[in-house]
Each structure stands twice: as structure tokens, then as C-alpha cells.
Coordinates of N, CA, C and O in Angstrom, one line a residue:
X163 N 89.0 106.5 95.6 CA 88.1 105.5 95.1 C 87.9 105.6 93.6 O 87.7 104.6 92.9
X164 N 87.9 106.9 92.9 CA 87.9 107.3 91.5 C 88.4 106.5 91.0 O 87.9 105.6 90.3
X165 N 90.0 106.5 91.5 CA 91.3 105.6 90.6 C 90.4 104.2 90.1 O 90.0 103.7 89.0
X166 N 90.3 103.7 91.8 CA 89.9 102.4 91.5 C 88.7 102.0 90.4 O 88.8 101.0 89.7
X167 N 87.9 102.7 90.5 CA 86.6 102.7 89.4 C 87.1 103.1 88.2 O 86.5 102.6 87.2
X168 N 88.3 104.2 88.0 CA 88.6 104.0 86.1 C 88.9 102.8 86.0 O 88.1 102.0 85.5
X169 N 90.1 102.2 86.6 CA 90.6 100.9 86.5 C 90.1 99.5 86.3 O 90.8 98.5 85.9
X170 N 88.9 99.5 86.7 CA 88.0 98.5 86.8 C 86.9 98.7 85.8 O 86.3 97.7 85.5
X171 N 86.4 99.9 85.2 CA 85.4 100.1 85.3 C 83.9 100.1 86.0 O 83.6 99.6 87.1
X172 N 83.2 100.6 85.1 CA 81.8 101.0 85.7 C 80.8 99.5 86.1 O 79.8 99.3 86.8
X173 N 81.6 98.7 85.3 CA 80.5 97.5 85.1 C 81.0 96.3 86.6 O 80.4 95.3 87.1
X174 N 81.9 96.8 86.7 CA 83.3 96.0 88.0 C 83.0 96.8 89.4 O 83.3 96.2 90.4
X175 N 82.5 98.1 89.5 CA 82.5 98.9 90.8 C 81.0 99.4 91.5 O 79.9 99.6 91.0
X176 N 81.6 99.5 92.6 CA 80.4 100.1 93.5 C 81.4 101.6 94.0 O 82.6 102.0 94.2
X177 N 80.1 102.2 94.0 CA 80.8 103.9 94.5 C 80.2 103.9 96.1 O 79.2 103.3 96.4
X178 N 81.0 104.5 97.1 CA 80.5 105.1 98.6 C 80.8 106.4 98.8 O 81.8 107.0 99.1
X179 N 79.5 107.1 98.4 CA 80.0 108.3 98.4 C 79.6 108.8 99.8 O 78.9 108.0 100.4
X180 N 80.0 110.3 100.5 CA 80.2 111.0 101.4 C 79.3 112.2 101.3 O 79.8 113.2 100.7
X181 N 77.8 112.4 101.9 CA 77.1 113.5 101.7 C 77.9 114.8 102.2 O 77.8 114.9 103.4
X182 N 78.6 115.8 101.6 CA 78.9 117.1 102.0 C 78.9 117.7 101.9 O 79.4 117.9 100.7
X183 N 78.5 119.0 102.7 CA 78.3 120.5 102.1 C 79.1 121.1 101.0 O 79.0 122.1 100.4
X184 N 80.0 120.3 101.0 CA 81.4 120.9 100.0 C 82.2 119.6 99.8 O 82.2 118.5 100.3
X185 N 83.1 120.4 98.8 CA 84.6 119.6 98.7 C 84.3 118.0 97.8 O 85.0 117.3 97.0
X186 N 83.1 117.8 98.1 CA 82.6 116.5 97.4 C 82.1 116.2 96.6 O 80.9 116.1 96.9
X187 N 82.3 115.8 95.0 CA 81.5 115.1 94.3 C 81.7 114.0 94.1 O 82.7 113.5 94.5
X188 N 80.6 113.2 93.1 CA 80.8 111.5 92.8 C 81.6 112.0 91.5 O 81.4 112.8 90.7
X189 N 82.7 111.1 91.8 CA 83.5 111.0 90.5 C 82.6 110.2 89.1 O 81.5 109.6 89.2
X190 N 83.2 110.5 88.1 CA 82.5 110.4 86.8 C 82.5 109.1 86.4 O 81.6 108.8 85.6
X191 N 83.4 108.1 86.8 CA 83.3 106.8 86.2 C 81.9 105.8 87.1 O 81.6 104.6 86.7
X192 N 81.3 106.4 88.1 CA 80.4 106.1 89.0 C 79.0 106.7 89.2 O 78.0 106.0 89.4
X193 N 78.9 107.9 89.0 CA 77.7 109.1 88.7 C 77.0 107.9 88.5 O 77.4 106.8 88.1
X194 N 75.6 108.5 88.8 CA 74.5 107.7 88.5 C 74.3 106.4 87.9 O 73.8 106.0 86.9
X195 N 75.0 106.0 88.9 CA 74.8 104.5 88.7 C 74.4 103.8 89.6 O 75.3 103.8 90.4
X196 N 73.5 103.0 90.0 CA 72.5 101.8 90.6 C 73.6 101.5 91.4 O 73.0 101.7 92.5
X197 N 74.5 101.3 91.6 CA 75.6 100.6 92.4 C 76.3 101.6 93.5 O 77.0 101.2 94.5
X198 N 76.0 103.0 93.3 CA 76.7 104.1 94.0 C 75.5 104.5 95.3 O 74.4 105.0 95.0
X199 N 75.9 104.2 96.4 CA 75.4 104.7 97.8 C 75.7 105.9 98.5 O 76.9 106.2 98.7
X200 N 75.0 106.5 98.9 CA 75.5 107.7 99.3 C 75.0 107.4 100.9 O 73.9 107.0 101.4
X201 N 76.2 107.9 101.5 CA 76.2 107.6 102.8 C 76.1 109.4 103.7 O 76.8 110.3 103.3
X202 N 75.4 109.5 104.9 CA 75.2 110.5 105.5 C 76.5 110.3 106.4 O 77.4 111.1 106.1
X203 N 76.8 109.5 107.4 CA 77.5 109.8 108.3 C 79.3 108.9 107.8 O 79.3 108.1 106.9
X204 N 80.3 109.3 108.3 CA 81.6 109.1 108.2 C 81.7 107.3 108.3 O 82.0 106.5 107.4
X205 N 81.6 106.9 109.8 CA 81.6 105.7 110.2 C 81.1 104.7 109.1 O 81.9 104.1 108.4
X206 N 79.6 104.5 109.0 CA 79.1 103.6 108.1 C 79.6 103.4 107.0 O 79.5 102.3 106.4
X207 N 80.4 104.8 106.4 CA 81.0 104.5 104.6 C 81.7 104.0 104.9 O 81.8 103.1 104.0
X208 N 83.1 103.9 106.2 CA 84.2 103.0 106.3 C 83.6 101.7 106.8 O 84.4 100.7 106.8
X209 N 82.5 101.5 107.1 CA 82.1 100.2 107.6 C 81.9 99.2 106.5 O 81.9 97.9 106.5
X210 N 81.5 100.0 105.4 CA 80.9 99.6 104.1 C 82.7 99.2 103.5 O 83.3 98.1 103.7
X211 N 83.2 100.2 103.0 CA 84.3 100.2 102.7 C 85.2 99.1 103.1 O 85.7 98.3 102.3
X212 N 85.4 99.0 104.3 CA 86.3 98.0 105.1 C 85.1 96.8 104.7 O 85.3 96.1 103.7
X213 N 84.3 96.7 105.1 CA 83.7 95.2 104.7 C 84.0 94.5 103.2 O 84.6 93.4 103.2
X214 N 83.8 95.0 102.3 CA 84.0 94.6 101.1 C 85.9 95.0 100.3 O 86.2 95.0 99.1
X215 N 86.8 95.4 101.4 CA 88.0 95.6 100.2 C 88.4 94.2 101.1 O 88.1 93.7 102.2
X216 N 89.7 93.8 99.5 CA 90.5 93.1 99.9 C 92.0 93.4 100.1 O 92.9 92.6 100.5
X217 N 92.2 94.6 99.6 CA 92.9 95.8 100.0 C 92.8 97.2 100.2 O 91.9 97.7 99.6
X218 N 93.5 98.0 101.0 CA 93.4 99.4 100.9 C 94.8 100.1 99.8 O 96.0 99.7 99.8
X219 N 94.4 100.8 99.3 CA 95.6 101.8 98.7 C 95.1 103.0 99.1 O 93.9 103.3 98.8
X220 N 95.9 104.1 99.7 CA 95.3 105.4 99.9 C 96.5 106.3 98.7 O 97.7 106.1 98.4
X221 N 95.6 107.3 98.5 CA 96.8 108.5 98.0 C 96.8 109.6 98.8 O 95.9 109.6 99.7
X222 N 97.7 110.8 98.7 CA 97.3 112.3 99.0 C 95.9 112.6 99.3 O 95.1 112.4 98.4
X223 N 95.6 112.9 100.1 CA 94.5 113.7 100.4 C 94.5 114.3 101.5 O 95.5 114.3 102.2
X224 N 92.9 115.0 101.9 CA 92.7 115.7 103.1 C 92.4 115.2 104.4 O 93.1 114.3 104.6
X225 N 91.6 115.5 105.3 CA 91.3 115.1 106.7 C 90.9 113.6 106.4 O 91.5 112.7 107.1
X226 N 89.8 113.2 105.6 CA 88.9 112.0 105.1 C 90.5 110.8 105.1 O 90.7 109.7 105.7
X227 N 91.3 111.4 104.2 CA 92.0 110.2 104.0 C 93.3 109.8 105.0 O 94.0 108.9 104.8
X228 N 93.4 110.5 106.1 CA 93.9 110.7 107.4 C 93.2 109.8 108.0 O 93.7 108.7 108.1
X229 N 92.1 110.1 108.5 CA 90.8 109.3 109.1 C 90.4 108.2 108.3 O 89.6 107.5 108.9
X230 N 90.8 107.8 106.9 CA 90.6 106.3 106.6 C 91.7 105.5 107.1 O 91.5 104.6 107.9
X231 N 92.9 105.8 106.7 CA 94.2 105.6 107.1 C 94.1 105.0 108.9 O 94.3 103.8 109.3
X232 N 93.8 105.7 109.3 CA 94.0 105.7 110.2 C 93.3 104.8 110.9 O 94.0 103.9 111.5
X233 N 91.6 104.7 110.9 CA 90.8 103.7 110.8 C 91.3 102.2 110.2 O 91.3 101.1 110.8
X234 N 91.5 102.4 109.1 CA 91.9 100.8 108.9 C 93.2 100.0 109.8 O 93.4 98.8 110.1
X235 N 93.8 100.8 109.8 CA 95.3 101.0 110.6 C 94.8 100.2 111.8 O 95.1 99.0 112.0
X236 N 94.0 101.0 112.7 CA 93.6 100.6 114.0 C 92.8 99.1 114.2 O 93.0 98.2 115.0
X237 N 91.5 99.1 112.9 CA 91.1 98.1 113.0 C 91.8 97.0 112.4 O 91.3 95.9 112.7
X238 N 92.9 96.9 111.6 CA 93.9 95.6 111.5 C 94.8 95.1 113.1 O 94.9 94.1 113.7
X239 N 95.2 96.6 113.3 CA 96.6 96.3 114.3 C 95.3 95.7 115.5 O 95.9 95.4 116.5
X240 N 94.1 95.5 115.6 CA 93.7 95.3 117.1 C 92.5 93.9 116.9 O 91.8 93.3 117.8
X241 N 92.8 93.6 115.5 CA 92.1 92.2 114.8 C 90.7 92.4 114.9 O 89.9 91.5 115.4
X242 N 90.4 93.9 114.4 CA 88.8 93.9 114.3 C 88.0 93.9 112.8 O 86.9 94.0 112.4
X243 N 89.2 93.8 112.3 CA 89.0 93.6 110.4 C 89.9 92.4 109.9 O 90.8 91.9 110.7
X244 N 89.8 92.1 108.9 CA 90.6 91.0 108.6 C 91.9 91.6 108.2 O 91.8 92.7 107.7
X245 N 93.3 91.2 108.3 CA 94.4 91.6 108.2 C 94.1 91.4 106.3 O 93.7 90.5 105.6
X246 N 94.5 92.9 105.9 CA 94.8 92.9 104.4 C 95.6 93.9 104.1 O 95.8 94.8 104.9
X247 N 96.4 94.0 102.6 CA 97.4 94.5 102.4 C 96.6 96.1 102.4 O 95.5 96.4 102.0
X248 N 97.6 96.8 103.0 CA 97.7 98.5 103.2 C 98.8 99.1 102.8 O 99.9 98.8 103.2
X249 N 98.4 100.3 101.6 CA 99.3 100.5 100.6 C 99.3 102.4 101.0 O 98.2 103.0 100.9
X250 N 100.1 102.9 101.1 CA 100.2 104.2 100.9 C 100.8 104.4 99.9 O 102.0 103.8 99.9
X251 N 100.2 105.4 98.5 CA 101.1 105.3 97.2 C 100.9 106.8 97.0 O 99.8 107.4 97.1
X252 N 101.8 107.1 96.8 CA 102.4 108.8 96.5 C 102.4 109.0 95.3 O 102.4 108.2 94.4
X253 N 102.4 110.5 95.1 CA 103.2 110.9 93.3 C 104.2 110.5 93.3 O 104.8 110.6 94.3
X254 N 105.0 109.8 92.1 CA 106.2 110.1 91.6 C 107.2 111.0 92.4 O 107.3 112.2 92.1
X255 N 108.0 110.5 93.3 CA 108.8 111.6 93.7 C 108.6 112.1 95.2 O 109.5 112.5 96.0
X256 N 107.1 111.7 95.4 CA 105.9 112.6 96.8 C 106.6 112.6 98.0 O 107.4 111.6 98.3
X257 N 106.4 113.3 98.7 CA 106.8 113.0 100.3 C 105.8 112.9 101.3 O 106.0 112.7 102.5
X258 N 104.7 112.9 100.7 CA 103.1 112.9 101.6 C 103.3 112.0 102.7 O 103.3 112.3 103.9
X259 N 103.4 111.1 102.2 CA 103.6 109.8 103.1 C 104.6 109.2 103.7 O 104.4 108.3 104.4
X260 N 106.3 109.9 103.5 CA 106.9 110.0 104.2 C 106.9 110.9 105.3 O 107.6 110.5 106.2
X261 N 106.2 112.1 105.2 CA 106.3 112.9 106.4 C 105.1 112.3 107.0 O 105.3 112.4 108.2
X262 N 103.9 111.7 106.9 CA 103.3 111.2 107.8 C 103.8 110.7 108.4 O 103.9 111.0 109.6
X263 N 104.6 109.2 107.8 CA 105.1 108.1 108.7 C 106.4 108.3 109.3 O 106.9 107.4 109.9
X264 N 107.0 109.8 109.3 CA 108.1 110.7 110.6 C 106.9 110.8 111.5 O 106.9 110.1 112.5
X265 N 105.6 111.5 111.2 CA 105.0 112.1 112.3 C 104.7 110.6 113.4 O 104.7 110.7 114.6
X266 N 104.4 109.4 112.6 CA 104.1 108.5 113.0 C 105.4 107.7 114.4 O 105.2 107.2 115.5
X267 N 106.8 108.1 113.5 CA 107.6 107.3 113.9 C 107.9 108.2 115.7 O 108.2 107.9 116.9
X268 N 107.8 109.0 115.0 CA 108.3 110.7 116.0 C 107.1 110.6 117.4 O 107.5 110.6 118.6
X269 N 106.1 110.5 117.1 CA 105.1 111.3 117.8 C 104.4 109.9 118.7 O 104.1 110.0 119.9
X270 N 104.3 108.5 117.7 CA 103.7 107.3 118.6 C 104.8 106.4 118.9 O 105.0 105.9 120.0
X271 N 105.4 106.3 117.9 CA 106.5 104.5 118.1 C 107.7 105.3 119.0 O 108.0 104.5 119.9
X272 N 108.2 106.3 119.0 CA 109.0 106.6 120.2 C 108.5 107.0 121.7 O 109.1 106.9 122.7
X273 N 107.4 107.5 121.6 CA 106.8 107.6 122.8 C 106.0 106.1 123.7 O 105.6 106.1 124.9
X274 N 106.2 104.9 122.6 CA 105.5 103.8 123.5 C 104.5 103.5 122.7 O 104.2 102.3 122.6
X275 N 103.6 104.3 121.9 CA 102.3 104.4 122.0 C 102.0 103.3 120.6 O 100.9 102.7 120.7
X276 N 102.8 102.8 119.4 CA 102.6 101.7 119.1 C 104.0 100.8 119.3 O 105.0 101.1 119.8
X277 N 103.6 99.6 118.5 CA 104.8 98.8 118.3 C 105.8 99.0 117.1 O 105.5 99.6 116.0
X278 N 106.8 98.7 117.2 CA 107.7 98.6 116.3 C 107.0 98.0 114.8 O 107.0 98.4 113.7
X279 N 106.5 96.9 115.5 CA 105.9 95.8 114.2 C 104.6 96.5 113.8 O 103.9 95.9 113.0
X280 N 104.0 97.6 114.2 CA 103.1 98.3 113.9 C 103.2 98.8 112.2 O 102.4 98.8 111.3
X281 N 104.5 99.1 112.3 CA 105.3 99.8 110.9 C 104.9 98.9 109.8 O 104.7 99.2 108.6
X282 N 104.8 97.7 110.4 CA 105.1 96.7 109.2 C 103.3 96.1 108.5 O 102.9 95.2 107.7
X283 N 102.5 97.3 109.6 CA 101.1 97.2 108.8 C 100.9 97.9 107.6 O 99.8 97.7 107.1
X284 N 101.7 98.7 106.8 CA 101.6 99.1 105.7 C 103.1 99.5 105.1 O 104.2 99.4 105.7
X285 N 102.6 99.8 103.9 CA 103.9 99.9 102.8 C 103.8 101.1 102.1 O 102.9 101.3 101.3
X286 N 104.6 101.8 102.2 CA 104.8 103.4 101.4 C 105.5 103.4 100.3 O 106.7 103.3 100.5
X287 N 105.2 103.4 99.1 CA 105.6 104.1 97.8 C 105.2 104.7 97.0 O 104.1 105.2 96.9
X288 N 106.4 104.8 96.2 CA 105.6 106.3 94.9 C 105.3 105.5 93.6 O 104.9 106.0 92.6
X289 N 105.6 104.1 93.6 CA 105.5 103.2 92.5 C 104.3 102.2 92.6 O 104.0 101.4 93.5
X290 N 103.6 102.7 90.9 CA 102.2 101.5 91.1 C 102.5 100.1 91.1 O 101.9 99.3 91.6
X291 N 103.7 100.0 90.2 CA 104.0 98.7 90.5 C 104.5 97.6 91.8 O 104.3 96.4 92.1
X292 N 105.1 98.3 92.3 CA 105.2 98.4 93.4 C 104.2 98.2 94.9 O 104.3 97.7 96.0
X293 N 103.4 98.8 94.3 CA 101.8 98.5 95.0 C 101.3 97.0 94.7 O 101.2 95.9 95.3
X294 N 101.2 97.4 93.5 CA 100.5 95.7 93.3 C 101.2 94.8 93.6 O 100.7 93.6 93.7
X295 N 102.5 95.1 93.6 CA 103.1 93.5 93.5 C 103.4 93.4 95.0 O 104.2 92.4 95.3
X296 N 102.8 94.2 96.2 CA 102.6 94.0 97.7 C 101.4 93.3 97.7 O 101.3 92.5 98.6
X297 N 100.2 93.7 96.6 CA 99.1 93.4 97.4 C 99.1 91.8 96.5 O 98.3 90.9 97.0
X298 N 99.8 91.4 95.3 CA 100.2 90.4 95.3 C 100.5 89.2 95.5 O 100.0 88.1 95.2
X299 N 101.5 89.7 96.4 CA 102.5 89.0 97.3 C 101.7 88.5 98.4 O 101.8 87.3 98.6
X300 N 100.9 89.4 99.3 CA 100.6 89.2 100.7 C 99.6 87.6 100.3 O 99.7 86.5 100.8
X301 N 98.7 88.0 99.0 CA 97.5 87.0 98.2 C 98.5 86.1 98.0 O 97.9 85.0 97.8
X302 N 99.7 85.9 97.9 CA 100.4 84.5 97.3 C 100.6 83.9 99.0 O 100.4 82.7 99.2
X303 N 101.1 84.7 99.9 CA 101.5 83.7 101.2 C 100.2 83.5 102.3 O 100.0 82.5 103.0
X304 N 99.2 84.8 102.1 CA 98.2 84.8 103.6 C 97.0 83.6 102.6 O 96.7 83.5 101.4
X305 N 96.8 83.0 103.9 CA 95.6 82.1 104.1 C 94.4 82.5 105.0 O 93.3 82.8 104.7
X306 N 95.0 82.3 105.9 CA 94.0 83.1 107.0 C 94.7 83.6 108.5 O 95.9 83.4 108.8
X307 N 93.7 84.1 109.3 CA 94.6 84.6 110.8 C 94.0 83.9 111.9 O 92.8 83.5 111.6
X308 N 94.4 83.8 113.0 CA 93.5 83.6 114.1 C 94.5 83.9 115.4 O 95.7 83.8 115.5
X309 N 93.5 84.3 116.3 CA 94.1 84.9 117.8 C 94.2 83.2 118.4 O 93.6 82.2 118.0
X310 N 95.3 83.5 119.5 CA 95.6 82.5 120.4 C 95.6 82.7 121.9 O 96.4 83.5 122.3
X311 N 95.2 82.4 122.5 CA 95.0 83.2 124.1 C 94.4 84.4 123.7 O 93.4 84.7 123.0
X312 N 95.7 85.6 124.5 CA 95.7 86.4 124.2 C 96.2 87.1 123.2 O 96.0 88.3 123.1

């Protein structure tokens, strides 16, 4: 979320921060600012989170960004969020996100447990441009979605 707040600045962002014994602080482009929420429980910050993006980009991180990933993942693929672009962007070079998406390919899509077309809910690279010009693209063709039957 840092990234996104240098990028935009302070005057363009809201902060969701994560109360924890550790490992956590508010990044500096957000600190004490009227717009930054600090949330107790995990759920609610992604509720917050997912309500207001019109994209996700995740990078490297720990358990949190597993459990975002993952969360948004679930609530596109089962149309409990609105379908938007989902971006996994790596270092330069990174494999973070390729060995996830083996453990992915390995562990659920060969076992049954998603779809093929599941894959095709996000996009992995190590390039920012590359990023934007997905979350670009999706803004140039989607309009809107809707279920049919079933």
C-alpha cells in the first residue's frame, strides 16, 4: 500500500492500517493523516480495501499478502466482488510469484480444485509497465458483469 501512496501522494490517498504487536508500521507517506484508519481485525481491512480498489497489485511479502491474494482471488473467482484487474509484480528478475503460481498450478489446478480459466484471474510480472498497461487494458474493454442462471 506504501508504493501506492508515494505514487499518488498524500493529498490522493487513504491509509488501512493493521493493528500489530509487531512487524507493522504506517508507512511515511500516510502517518498521521486524517485519512489513515487503523483497523483491529484482518477481515474488515480487506473489506475496506476490496470495497474501494479498482485494482489489486500485490508484491513480495509475508503471510498478510498471501491472505490478501488469496482473498481477492476467491472473492472475484465466486462473483462476490466486482471482477477487477489483479496484478502480481515481482523484483526485477523475482521468482516470488512464480513459485507461488507452481504451488498453485501443482497443488489446486491439477488436483480439480480450481479451473483452468482460474489462471486467467491474475497476471504475474516483474515489469511496472507491464502492470499498468493490464490494468489499462482490462479499463479499455470491461464495462460491467453479470451472472446468468447459474
Amino acid at each position: 500500500m506504501g508504493a501506492a501512496q508515494e505514487g499518488s501522494g498524500r493529498e490522493a490517498s487513504f491509509g488501512l492500517n493493521i493493528r500489530l504487536p509487531f512487524e507493522q508500521e504506517v508507512n511515511p507517506w500516510i502517518a498521521e493523516d486524517p485519512k489513515l484508519i487503523h483497523f483491529k481485525y484482518f477481515f474488515t481491512r480487506k473489506l475496506f480495501f476490496l470495497k474501494e480498489a479498482s485494482a489489486v497489485c500485490l508484491c513480495p511479502g509475508g503471510f498478510g499478502t498471501f491472505d490478501e491474494a488469496f482473498e481477492v482471488l476467491t472473492l472475484v473467482q465466486t462473483g462476490k466482488t466486482s471482477i477487477i484487474p489483479i496484478v502480481l509484480l515481482d523484483v526485477p528478475g523475482g521468482e516470488y510469484w512464480l513459485h507461488w503460481e507452481q504451488f498453485i498450478r501443482v497443488q489446486l489446478l491439477a488436483q480439480g480444485l480450481i479451473s483452468p480459466e482460474d489462471l486467467d484471474l491474475f497476471l504475474i510480472t516483474d515489469d511496472v509497465e507491464r502492470a499498468v498497461e493490464e490494468i489499462f487494458a482490462f479499463y479499455r474493454l470491461y464495462h460491467s458483469a453479470r451472472y446468468v442462471d447459474d
